[in-house]
Tab-separated table of C-alpha atoms and ligand atoms in Angstrom:
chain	number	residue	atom	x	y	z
A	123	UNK	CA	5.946	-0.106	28.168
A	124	UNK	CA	5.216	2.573	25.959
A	125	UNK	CA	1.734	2.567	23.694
A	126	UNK	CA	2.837	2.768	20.158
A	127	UNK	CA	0.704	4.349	17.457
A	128	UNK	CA	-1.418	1.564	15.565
A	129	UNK	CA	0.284	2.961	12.525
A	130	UNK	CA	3.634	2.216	13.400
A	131	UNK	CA	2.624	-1.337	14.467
A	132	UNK	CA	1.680	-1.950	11.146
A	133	UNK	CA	3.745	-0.465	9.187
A	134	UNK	CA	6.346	-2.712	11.000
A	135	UNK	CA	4.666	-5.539	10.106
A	136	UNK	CA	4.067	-5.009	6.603
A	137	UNK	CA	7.457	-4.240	6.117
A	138	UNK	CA	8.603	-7.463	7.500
A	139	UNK	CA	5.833	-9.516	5.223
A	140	UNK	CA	7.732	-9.152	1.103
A	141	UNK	CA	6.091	-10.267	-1.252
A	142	UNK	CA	6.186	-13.932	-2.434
A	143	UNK	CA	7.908	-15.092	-5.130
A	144	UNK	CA	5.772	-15.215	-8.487
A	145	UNK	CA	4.643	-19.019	-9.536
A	146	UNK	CA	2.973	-20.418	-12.497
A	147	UNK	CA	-0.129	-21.286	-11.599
A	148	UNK	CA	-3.112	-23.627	-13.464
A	149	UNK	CA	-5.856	-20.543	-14.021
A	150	UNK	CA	-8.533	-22.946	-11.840
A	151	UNK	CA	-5.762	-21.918	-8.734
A	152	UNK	CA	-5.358	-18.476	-9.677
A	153	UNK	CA	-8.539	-17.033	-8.433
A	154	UNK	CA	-7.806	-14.423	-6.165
A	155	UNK	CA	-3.822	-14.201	-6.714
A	156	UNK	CA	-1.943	-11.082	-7.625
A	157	UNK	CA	-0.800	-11.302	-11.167
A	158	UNK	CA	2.794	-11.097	-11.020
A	159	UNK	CA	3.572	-10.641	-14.982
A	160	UNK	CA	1.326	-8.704	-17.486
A	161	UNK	CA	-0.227	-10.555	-19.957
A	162	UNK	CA	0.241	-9.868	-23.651
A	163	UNK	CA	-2.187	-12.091	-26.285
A	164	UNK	CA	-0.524	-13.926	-28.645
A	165	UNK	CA	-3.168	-14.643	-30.452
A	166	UNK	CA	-6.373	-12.765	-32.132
A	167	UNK	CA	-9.550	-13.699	-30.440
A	168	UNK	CA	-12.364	-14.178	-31.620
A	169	UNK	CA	-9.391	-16.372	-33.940
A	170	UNK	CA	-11.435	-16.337	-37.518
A	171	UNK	CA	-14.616	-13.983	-38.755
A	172	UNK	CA	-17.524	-16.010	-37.398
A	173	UNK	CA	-21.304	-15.620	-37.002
A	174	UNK	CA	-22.511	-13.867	-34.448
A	175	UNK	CA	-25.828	-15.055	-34.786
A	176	UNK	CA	-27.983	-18.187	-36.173
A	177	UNK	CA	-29.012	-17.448	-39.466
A	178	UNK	CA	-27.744	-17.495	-43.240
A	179	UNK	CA	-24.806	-16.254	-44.632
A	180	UNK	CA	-25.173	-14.214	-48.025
A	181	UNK	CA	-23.326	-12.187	-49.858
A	182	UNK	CA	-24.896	-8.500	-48.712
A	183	UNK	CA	-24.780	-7.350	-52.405
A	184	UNK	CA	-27.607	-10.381	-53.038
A	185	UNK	CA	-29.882	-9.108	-50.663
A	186	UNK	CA	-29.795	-5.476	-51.192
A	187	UNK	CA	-33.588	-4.853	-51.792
A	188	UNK	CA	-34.886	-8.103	-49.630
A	189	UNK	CA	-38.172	-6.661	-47.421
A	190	UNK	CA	-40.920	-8.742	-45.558
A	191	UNK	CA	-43.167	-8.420	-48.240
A	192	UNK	CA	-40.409	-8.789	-51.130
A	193	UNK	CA	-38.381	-11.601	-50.177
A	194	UNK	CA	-34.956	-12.482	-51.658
A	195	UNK	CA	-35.042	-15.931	-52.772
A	196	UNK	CA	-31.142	-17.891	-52.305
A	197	UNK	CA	-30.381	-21.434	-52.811
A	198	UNK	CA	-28.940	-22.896	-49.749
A	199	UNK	CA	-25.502	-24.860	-49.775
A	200	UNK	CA	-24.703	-26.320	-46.951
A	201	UNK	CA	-25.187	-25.899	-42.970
A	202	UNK	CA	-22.391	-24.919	-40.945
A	203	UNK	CA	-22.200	-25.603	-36.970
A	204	UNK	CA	-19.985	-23.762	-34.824
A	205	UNK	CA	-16.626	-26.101	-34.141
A	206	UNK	CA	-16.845	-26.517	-38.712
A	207	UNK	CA	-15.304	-25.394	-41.665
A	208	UNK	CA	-16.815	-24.812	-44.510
A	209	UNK	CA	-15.326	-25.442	-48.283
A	210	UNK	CA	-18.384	-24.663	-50.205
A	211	UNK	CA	-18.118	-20.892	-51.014
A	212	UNK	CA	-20.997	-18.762	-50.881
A	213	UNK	CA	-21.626	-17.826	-54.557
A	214	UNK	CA	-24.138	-15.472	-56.266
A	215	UNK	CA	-27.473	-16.291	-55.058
A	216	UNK	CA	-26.680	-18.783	-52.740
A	217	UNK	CA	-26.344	-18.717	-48.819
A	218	UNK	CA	-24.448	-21.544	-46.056
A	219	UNK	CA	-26.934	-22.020	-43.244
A	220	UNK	CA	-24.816	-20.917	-40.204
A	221	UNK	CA	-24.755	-21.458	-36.417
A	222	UNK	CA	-23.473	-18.665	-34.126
A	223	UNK	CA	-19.779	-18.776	-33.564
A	224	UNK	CA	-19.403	-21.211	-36.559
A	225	UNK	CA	-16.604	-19.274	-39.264
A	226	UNK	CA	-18.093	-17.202	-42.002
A	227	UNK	CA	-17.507	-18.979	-45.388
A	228	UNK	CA	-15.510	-17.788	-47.962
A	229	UNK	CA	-17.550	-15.373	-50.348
A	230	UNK	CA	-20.200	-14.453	-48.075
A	231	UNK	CA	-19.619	-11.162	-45.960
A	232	UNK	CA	-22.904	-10.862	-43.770
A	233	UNK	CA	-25.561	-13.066	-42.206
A	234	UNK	CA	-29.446	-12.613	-41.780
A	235	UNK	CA	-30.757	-13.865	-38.618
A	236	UNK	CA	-32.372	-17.134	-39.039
A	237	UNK	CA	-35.814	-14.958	-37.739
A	238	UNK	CA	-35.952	-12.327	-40.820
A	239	UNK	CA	-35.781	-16.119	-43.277
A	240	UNK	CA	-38.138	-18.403	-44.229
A	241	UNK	CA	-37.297	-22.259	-45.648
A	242	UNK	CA	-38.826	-21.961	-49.347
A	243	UNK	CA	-38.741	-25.657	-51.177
A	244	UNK	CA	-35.960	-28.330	-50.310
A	245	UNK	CA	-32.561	-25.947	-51.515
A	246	UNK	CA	-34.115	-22.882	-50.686
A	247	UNK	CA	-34.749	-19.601	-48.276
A	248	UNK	CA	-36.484	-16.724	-48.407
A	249	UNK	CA	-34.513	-13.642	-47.251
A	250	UNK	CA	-36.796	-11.214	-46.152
A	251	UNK	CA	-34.666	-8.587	-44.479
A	252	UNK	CA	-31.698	-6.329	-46.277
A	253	UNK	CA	-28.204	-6.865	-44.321
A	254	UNK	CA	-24.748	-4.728	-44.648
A	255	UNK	CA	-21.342	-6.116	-45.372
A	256	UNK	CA	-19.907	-7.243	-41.950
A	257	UNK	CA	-23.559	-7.382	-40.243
A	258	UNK	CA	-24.224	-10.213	-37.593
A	259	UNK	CA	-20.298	-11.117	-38.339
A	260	UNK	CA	-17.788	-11.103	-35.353
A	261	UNK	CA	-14.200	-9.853	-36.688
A	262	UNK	CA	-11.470	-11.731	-35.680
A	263	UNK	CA	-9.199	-9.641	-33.213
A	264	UNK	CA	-12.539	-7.817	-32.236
A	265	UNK	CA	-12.122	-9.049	-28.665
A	266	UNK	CA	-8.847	-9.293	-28.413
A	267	UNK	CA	-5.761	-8.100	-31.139
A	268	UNK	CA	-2.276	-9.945	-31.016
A	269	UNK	CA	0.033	-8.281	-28.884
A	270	UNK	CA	-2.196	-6.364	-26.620
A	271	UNK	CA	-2.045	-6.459	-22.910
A	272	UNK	CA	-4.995	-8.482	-21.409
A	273	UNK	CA	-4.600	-8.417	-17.840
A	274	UNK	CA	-1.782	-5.954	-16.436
A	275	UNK	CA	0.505	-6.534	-13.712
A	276	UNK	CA	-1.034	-6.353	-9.963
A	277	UNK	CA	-3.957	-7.240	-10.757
A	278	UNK	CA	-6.259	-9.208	-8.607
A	279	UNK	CA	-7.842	-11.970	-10.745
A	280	UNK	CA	-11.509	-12.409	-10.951
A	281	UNK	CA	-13.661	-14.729	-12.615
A	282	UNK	CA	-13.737	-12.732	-15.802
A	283	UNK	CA	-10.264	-12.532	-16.066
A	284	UNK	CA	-9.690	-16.043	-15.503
A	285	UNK	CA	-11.786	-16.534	-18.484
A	286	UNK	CA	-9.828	-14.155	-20.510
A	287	UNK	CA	-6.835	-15.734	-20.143
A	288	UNK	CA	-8.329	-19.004	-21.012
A	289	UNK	CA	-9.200	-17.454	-24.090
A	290	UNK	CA	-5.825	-16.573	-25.326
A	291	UNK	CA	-4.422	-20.181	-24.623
A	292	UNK	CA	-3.084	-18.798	-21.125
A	293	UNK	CA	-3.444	-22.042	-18.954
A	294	UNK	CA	-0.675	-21.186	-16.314
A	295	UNK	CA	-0.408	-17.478	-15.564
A	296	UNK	CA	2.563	-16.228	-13.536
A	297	UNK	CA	0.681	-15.373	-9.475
A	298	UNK	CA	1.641	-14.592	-6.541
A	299	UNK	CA	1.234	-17.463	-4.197
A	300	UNK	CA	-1.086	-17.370	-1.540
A	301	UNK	CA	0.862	-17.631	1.752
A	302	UNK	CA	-0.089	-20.801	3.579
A	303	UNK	CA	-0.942	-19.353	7.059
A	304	UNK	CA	-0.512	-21.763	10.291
A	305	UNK	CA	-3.038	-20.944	13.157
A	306	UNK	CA	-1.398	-22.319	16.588
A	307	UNK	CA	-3.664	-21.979	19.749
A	308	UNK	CA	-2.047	-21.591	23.075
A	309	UNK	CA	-3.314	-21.983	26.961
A	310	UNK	CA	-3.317	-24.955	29.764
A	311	UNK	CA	-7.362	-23.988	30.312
A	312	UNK	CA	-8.371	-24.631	26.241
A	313	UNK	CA	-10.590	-27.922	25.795
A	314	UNK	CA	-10.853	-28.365	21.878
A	315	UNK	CA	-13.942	-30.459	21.634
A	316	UNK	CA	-17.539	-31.185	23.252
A	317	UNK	CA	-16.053	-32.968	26.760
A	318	UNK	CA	-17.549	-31.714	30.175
A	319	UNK	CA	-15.349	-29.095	31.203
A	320	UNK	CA	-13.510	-29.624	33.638
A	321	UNK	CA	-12.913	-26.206	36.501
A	322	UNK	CA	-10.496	-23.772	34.992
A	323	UNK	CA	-11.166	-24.671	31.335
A	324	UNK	CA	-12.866	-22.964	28.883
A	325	UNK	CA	-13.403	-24.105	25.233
A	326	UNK	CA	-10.972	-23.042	22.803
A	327	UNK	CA	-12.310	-20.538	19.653
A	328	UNK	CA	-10.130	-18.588	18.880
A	329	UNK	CA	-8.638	-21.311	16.444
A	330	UNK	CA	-11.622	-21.944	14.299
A	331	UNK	CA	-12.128	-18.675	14.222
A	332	UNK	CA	-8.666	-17.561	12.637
A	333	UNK	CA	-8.765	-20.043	10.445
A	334	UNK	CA	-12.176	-18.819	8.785
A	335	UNK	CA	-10.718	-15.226	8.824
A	336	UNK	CA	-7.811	-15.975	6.930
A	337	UNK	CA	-9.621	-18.327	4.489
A	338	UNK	CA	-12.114	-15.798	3.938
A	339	UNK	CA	-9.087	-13.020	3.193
A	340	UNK	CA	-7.740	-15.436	0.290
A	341	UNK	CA	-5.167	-17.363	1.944
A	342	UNK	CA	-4.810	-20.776	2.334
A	343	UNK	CA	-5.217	-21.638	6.201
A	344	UNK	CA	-3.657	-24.472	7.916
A	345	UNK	CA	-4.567	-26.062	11.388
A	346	UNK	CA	-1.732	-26.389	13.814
A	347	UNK	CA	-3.941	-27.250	16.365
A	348	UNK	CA	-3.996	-26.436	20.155
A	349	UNK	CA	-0.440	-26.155	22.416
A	350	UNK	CA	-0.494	-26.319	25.900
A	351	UNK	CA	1.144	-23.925	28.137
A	352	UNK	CA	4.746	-25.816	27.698
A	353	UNK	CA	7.814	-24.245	26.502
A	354	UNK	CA	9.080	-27.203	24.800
A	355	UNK	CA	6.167	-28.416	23.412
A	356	UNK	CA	5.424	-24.788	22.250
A	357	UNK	CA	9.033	-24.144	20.749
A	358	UNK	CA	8.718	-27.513	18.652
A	359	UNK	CA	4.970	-26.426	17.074
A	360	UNK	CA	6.601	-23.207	16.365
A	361	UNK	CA	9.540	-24.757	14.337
A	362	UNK	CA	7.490	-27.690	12.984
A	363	UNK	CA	4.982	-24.612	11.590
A	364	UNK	CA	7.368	-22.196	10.446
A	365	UNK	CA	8.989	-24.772	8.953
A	366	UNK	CA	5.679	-26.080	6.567
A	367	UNK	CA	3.808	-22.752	5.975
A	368	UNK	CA	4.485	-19.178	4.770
A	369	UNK	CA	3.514	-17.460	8.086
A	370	UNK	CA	2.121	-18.377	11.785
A	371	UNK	CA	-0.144	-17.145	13.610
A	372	UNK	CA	-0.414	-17.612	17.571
A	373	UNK	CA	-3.085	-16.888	20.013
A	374	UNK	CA	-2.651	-16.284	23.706
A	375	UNK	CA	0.461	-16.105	25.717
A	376	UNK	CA	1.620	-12.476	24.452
A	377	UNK	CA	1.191	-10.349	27.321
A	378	UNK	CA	2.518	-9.544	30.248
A	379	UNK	CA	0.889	-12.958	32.265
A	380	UNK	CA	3.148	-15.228	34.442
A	381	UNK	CA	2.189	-17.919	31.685
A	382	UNK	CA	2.737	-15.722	28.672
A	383	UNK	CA	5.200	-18.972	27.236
A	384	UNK	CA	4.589	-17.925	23.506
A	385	UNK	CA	6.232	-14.454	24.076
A	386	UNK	CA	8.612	-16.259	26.365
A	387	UNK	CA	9.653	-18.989	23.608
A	388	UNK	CA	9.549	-16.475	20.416
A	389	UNK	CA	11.757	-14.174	22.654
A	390	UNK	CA	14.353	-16.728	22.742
A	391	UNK	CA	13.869	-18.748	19.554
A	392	UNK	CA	13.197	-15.497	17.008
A	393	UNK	CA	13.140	-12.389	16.118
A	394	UNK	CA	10.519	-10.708	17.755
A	395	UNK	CA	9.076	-7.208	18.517
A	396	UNK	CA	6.549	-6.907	21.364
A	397	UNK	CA	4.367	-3.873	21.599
A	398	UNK	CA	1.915	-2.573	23.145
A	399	UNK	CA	-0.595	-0.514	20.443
A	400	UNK	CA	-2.721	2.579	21.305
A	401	UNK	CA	-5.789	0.674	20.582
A	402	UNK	CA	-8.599	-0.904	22.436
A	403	UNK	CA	-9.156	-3.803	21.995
A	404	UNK	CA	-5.803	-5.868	20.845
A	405	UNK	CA	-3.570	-3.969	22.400
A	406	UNK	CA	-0.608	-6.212	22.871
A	407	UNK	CA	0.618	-7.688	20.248
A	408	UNK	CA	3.737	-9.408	18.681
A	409	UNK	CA	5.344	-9.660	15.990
A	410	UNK	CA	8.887	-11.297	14.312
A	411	UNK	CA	10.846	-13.806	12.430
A	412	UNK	CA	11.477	-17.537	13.217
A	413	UNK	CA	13.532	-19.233	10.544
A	414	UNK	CA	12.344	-16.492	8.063
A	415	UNK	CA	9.275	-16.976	8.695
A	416	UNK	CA	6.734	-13.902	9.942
A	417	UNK	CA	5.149	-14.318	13.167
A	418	UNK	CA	1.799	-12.696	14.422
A	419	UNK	CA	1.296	-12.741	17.806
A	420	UNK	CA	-2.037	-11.903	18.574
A	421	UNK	CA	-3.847	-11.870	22.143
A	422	UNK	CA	-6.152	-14.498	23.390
A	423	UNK	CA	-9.089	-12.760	24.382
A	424	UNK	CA	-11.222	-14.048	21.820
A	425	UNK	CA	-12.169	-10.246	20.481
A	426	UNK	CA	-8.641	-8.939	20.266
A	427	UNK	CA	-7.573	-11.249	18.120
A	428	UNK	CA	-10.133	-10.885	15.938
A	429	UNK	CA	-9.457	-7.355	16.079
A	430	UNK	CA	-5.416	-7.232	16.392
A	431	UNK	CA	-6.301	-9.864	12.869
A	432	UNK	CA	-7.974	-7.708	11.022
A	433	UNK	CA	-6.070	-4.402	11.572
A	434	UNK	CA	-2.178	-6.044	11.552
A	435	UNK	CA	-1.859	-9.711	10.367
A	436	UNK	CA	-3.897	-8.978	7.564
A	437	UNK	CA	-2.016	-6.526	5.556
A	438	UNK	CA	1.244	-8.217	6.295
A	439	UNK	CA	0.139	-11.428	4.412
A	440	UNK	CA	-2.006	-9.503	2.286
A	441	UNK	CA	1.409	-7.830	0.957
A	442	UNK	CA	3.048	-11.782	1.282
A	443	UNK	CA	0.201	-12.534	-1.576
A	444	UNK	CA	0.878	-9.276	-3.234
A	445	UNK	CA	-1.590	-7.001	-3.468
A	446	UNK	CA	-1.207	-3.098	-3.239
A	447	UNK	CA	-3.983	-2.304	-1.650
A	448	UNK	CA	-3.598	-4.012	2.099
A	449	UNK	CA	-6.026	-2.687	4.424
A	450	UNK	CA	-9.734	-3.175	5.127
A	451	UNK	CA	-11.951	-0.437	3.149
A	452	UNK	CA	-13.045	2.047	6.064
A	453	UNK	CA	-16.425	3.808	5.146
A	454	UNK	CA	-18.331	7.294	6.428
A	455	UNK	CA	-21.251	5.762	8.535
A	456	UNK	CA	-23.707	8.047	10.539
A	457	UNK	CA	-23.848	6.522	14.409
A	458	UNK	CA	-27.062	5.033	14.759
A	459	UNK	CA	-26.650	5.530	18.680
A	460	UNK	CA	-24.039	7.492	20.955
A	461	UNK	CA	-20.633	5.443	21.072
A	462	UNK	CA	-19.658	6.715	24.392
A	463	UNK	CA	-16.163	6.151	25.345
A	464	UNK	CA	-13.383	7.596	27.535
A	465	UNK	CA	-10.124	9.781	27.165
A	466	UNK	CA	-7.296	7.314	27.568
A	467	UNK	CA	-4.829	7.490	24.938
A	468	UNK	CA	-5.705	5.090	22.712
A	469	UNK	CA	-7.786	4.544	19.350
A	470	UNK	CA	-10.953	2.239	19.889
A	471	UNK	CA	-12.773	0.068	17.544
A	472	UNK	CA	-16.174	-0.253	18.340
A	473	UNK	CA	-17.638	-3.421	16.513
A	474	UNK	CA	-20.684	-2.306	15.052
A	475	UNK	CA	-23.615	-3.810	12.315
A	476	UNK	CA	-23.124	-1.073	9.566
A	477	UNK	CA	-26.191	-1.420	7.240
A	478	UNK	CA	-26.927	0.630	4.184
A	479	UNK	CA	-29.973	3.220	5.141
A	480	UNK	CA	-30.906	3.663	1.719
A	481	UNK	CA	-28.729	7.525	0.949
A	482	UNK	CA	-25.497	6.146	3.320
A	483	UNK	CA	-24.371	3.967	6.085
A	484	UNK	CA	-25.551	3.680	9.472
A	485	UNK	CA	-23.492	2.000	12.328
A	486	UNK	CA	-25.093	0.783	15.504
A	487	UNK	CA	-23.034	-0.339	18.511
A	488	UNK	CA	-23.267	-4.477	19.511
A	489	UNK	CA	-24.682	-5.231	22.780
A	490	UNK	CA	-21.199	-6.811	24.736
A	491	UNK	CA	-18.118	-4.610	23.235
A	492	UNK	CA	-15.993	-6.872	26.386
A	493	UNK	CA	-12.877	-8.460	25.005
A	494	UNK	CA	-13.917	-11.569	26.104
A	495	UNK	CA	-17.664	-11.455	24.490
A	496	UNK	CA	-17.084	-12.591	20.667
A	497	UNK	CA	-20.930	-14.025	20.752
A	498	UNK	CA	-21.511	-10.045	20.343
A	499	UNK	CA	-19.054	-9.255	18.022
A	500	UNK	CA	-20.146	-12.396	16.276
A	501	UNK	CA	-22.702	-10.259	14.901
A	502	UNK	CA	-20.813	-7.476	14.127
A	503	UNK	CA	-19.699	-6.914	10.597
A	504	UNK	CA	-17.177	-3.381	11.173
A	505	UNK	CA	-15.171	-1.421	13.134
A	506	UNK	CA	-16.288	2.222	14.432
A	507	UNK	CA	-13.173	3.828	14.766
A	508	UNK	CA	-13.118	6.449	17.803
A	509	UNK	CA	-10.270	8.556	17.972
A	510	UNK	CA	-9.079	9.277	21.707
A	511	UNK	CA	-11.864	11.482	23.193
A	512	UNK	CA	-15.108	11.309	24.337
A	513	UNK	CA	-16.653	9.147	21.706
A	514	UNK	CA	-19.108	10.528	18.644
A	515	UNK	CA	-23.183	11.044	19.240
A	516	UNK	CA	-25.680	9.493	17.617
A	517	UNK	CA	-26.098	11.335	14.066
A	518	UNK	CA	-22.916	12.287	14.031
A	519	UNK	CA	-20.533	11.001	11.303
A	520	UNK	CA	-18.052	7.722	11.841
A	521	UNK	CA	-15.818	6.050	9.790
A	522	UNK	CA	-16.330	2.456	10.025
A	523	UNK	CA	-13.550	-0.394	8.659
A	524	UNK	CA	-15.366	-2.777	7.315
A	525	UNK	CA	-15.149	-6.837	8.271
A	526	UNK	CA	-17.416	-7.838	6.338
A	527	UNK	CA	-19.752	-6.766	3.226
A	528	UNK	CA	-22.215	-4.074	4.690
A	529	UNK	CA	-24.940	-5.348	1.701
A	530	UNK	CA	-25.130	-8.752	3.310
A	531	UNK	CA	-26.136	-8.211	6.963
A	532	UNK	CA	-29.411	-9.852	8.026
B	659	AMP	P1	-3.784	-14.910	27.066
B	659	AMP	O1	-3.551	-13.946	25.943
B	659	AMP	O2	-3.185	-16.240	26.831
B	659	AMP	O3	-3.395	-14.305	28.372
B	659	AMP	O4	-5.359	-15.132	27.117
B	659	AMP	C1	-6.228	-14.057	27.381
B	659	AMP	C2	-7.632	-14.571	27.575
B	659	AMP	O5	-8.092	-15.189	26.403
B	659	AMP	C3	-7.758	-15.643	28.656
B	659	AMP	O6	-9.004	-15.440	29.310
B	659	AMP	C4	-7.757	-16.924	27.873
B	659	AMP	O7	-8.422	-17.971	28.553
B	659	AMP	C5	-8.497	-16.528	26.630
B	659	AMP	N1	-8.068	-17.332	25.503
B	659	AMP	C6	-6.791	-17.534	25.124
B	659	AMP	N2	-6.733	-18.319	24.030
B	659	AMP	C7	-8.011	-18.615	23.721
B	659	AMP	C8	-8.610	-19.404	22.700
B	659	AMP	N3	-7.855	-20.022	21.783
B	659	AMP	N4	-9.958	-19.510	22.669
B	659	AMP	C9	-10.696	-18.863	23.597
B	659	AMP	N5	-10.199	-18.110	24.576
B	659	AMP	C10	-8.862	-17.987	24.659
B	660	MG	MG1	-2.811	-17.977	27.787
C-alpha cells in the first residue's frame, strides 16, 4: 500500500466530520462551544444611570467650590442600596447617600465618593471635594447599547463571554454541540484492571488515555469499554456506539495483523478508508462511516494513537463542534539536542518537553521515542516535526505542535 501524505489523510477526515447542528444551550453548558448565531443585545446594560461608586449623590452645580478645607455642607435624604429605587429627588442642597451600582436619583447628576465626605450632625455631610456632571455615574448603555452585536458568530465561548450574555438576559445561546465521542478498545491480550496477568496479556491504556485526550479537547467522552478480538462481539459495540454517540473511536486491530478484526468488521459493516500515512509514528490508520456516524481508527501501539489522535481525530471532531481553527498550534522551538533520524519517506514527530527559555522555545527529545513506550511520551508535552531527511541539530530551529501548554511543564 501506498504512504499517503499526512495532509491528505486529514483533509479526508475533516471533510467527512460537518459540523453539528446548532442547539440552544443553558450558558452553564456552553463553555467551550462554537457560537452558532451572533448575538445582538436587546437591552442597554448597565439598564439605568447608576453609581459607580459609594458615596453621595449631589447635584454638581451644589458643590462647585467644595475643597478639603472649605467643605460644602448638604442635607442628606435618604440612603439608597444597590437592588433600590429611590423617590426622594435630590433637591438644592441636599444629597441621597448611595451604594455603588444602586440608580442615580432623579435631580442629582454626580456622586462624591463616600472618602472626599464627612457625616456633619444627624441630616448632614460635609462635601469636601468639587465633582462634574456625570462623575462617579455609570451611563446606561455604557457597556452595552441595544442592538449591538455582543458575541459574533464562531466564536469560542469563554468565561467572559458567558458572563456577557448573562448580562443581556441571554440564558440559552444557540452552540454547537459538543460531539459525544465513544472510545472502544480492542485486543484478546488487554486485561482492564489490577488482576495478575496472565502470559500474553498486557494491561489495556490506551482507553483511559483517549478518553482524557478528548475530554481535555472539549468534547464530551464516553466509555465503551474493552472488545475482545471477536467479530461479532466487535460488530455489535460498533453499532450499539455509533448508534448512542456523535463519533467512535477504536484502538487496535487496524493494520495489516492476522487479528486486525476492527478493520475486518468496519470493512464489511461501513464505509471505510484505510491508509497508510507518511508519518512515524501512527502510520496506519482508518477512517469511515457506520450508520452516519465518523469512525477513527487509530493503531494500538499505545504512542500512535496518541499521536494518529492528536494529528487526525482531532480536527475532524473539532470541525463536528465547529470551530474554524482545527489543528494543534505548531510553534518555532530551537532543538535543545540533535533529533537524529533517517531518510525514509515519511514525516516524524518526535515527542519532545518544549519549555519556554526565557527569549523562545526550546525542545528536548524524551528518553524512549518506541511506539510502544507511552511512560516516555507521558512526559512529553509536543511534537518535533522532522521532515524526511536526516533530522535537525541541536541549535537549529524546529517547529514543534504543541499537546499541551508549553507554560505548564514541570
Ligand atoms: P494492534 O494495533 O491491535 O495490532 O496493536 C498494536 C500493539 O498495541 C500491540 O502490541 C497491542 O498489544 C498494543 N495495544 C493494542 N491496544 C492496546 C491498548 N488498548 N492498550 C495498550 N496496548 C494496546
Ligand atoms: Mg490488536
Amino acid at each position: 500500500m501506498t504512504l499517503i501524505p499526512l495532509g491528505e489523510a486529514r483533509g479526508y477526515v475533516v471533510e467527512r466530520c460537518p459540523p453539528r447542528s446548532p442547539v440552544a444551550r443553558p450558558i452553564a453548558d456552553a463553555l467551550g462551544c462554537v457560537l452558532a448565531a451572533p448575538v445582538v443585545a436587546q437591552e442597554r446594560v448597565p439598564p439605568f444611570a447608576g453609581s459607580a461608586m459609594d458615596g453621595y449623590a449631589v447635584r454638581a452645580q451644589d458643590v462647585l467650590r467644595a475643597r478639603a478645607d472649605a467643605p460644602v455642607r448638604l442635607r442628606v435624604v435618604g440612603t439608597l442600596a444597590a437592588g433600590g429605587a429611590s423617590e426622594t429627588e435630590v433637591g438644592a442642597a441636599t444629597a441621597l447617600r448611595i451604594m455603588t451600582g444602586a440608580p442615580i436619583p432623579d435631580g442629582a447628576d454626580a456622586v462624591v465618593i463616600v472618602e472626599r465626605t464627612a457625616p456633619d450632625g444627624d441630616d448632614g455631610v460635609l462635601i469636601q471635594e468639587a465633582v462634574q456632571p456625570g462623575q462617579n455615574v455609570r451611563l446606561a448603555g455604557s457597556d452595552v447599547d441595544v442592538g449591538t452585536e455582543v458575541v459574533s458568530l464562531g466564536t469560542v465561548l469563554g468565561p467572559g463571554h458567558l458572563g456577557v450574555l448573562a448580562s443581556v438576559g441571554v440564558r440559552r445561546p444557540l452552540v454547537v454541540p459538543r460531539p459525544r465521542v465513544g472510545v472502544i478498545s480492542t485486543g484478546d491480550e488487554l486485561v482492564d484492571d489490577d488482576r495478575p496477568l496472565e502470559p500474553g496479556q498486557i494491561r489495556e491504556s490506551n482507553r483511559p488515555m483517549l478518553l482524557g485526550m478528548v475530554r481535555r479537547a472539549g468534547f464530551e467522552a464516553v466509555d465503551l469499554g474493552t472488545v475482545r478480538d471477536d467479530e461479532r462481539l466487535i460488530e455489535r459495540a460498533l453499532h450499539e456506539g455509533a448508534a448512542t454517540c456523535d463519533a467512535l473511536i477504536t484502538s487496535g486491530g487496524v493494520s495489516m495483523g492476522d487479528f486486525d478484526i476492527v478493520k475486518v468488521v468496519l470493512g464489511r459493516v461501513a464505509s471505510m478508508r484505510w491508509m497508510q500515512i507518511a508519518i512515524r509514528p501512527a502510520k496506519p490508520f482508518a477512517f469511515g462511516v457506520l450508520d452516519g456516524t465518523p469512525v477513527f481508527g487509530l493503531p494500538g501501539n499505545p504512542v500512535s494513537s496518541m499521536v494518529s489522535f492528536a494529528l487526525l481525530a482531532r480536527p475532524g471532531l473539532r470541525r463536528m463542534a465547529g470551530h474554524r481553527s482545527l489543528d494543534l498550534p505548531g510553534v518555532p522551538a530551537v532543538a535543545a539536542a540533535g533529533l537524529e533520524r533517517k531518510a525514509d519517506g515519511k514525516v516524524h514527530f518526535v515527542r519532545v518537553r518544549c519549555r519556554w527559555n526565557g527569549s523562545g522555545f526550546s525542545a528536548e527529545p524524551v528518553v524512549g521515542q518506541g511506539s510502544h513506550q507511552l511512560a516516555a511520551s507521558a512526559g512529553a508535552n509536543g511534537l518535533a516535526v522532522l521532515p524526511d531527511g536526516l533530522g535537525v541539530p541541536a541549535g537549529d530551529p524546529v517547529t514543534v505542535v504543541l499537546l499541551d501548554d508549553p507554560f505548564a511543564i514541570a
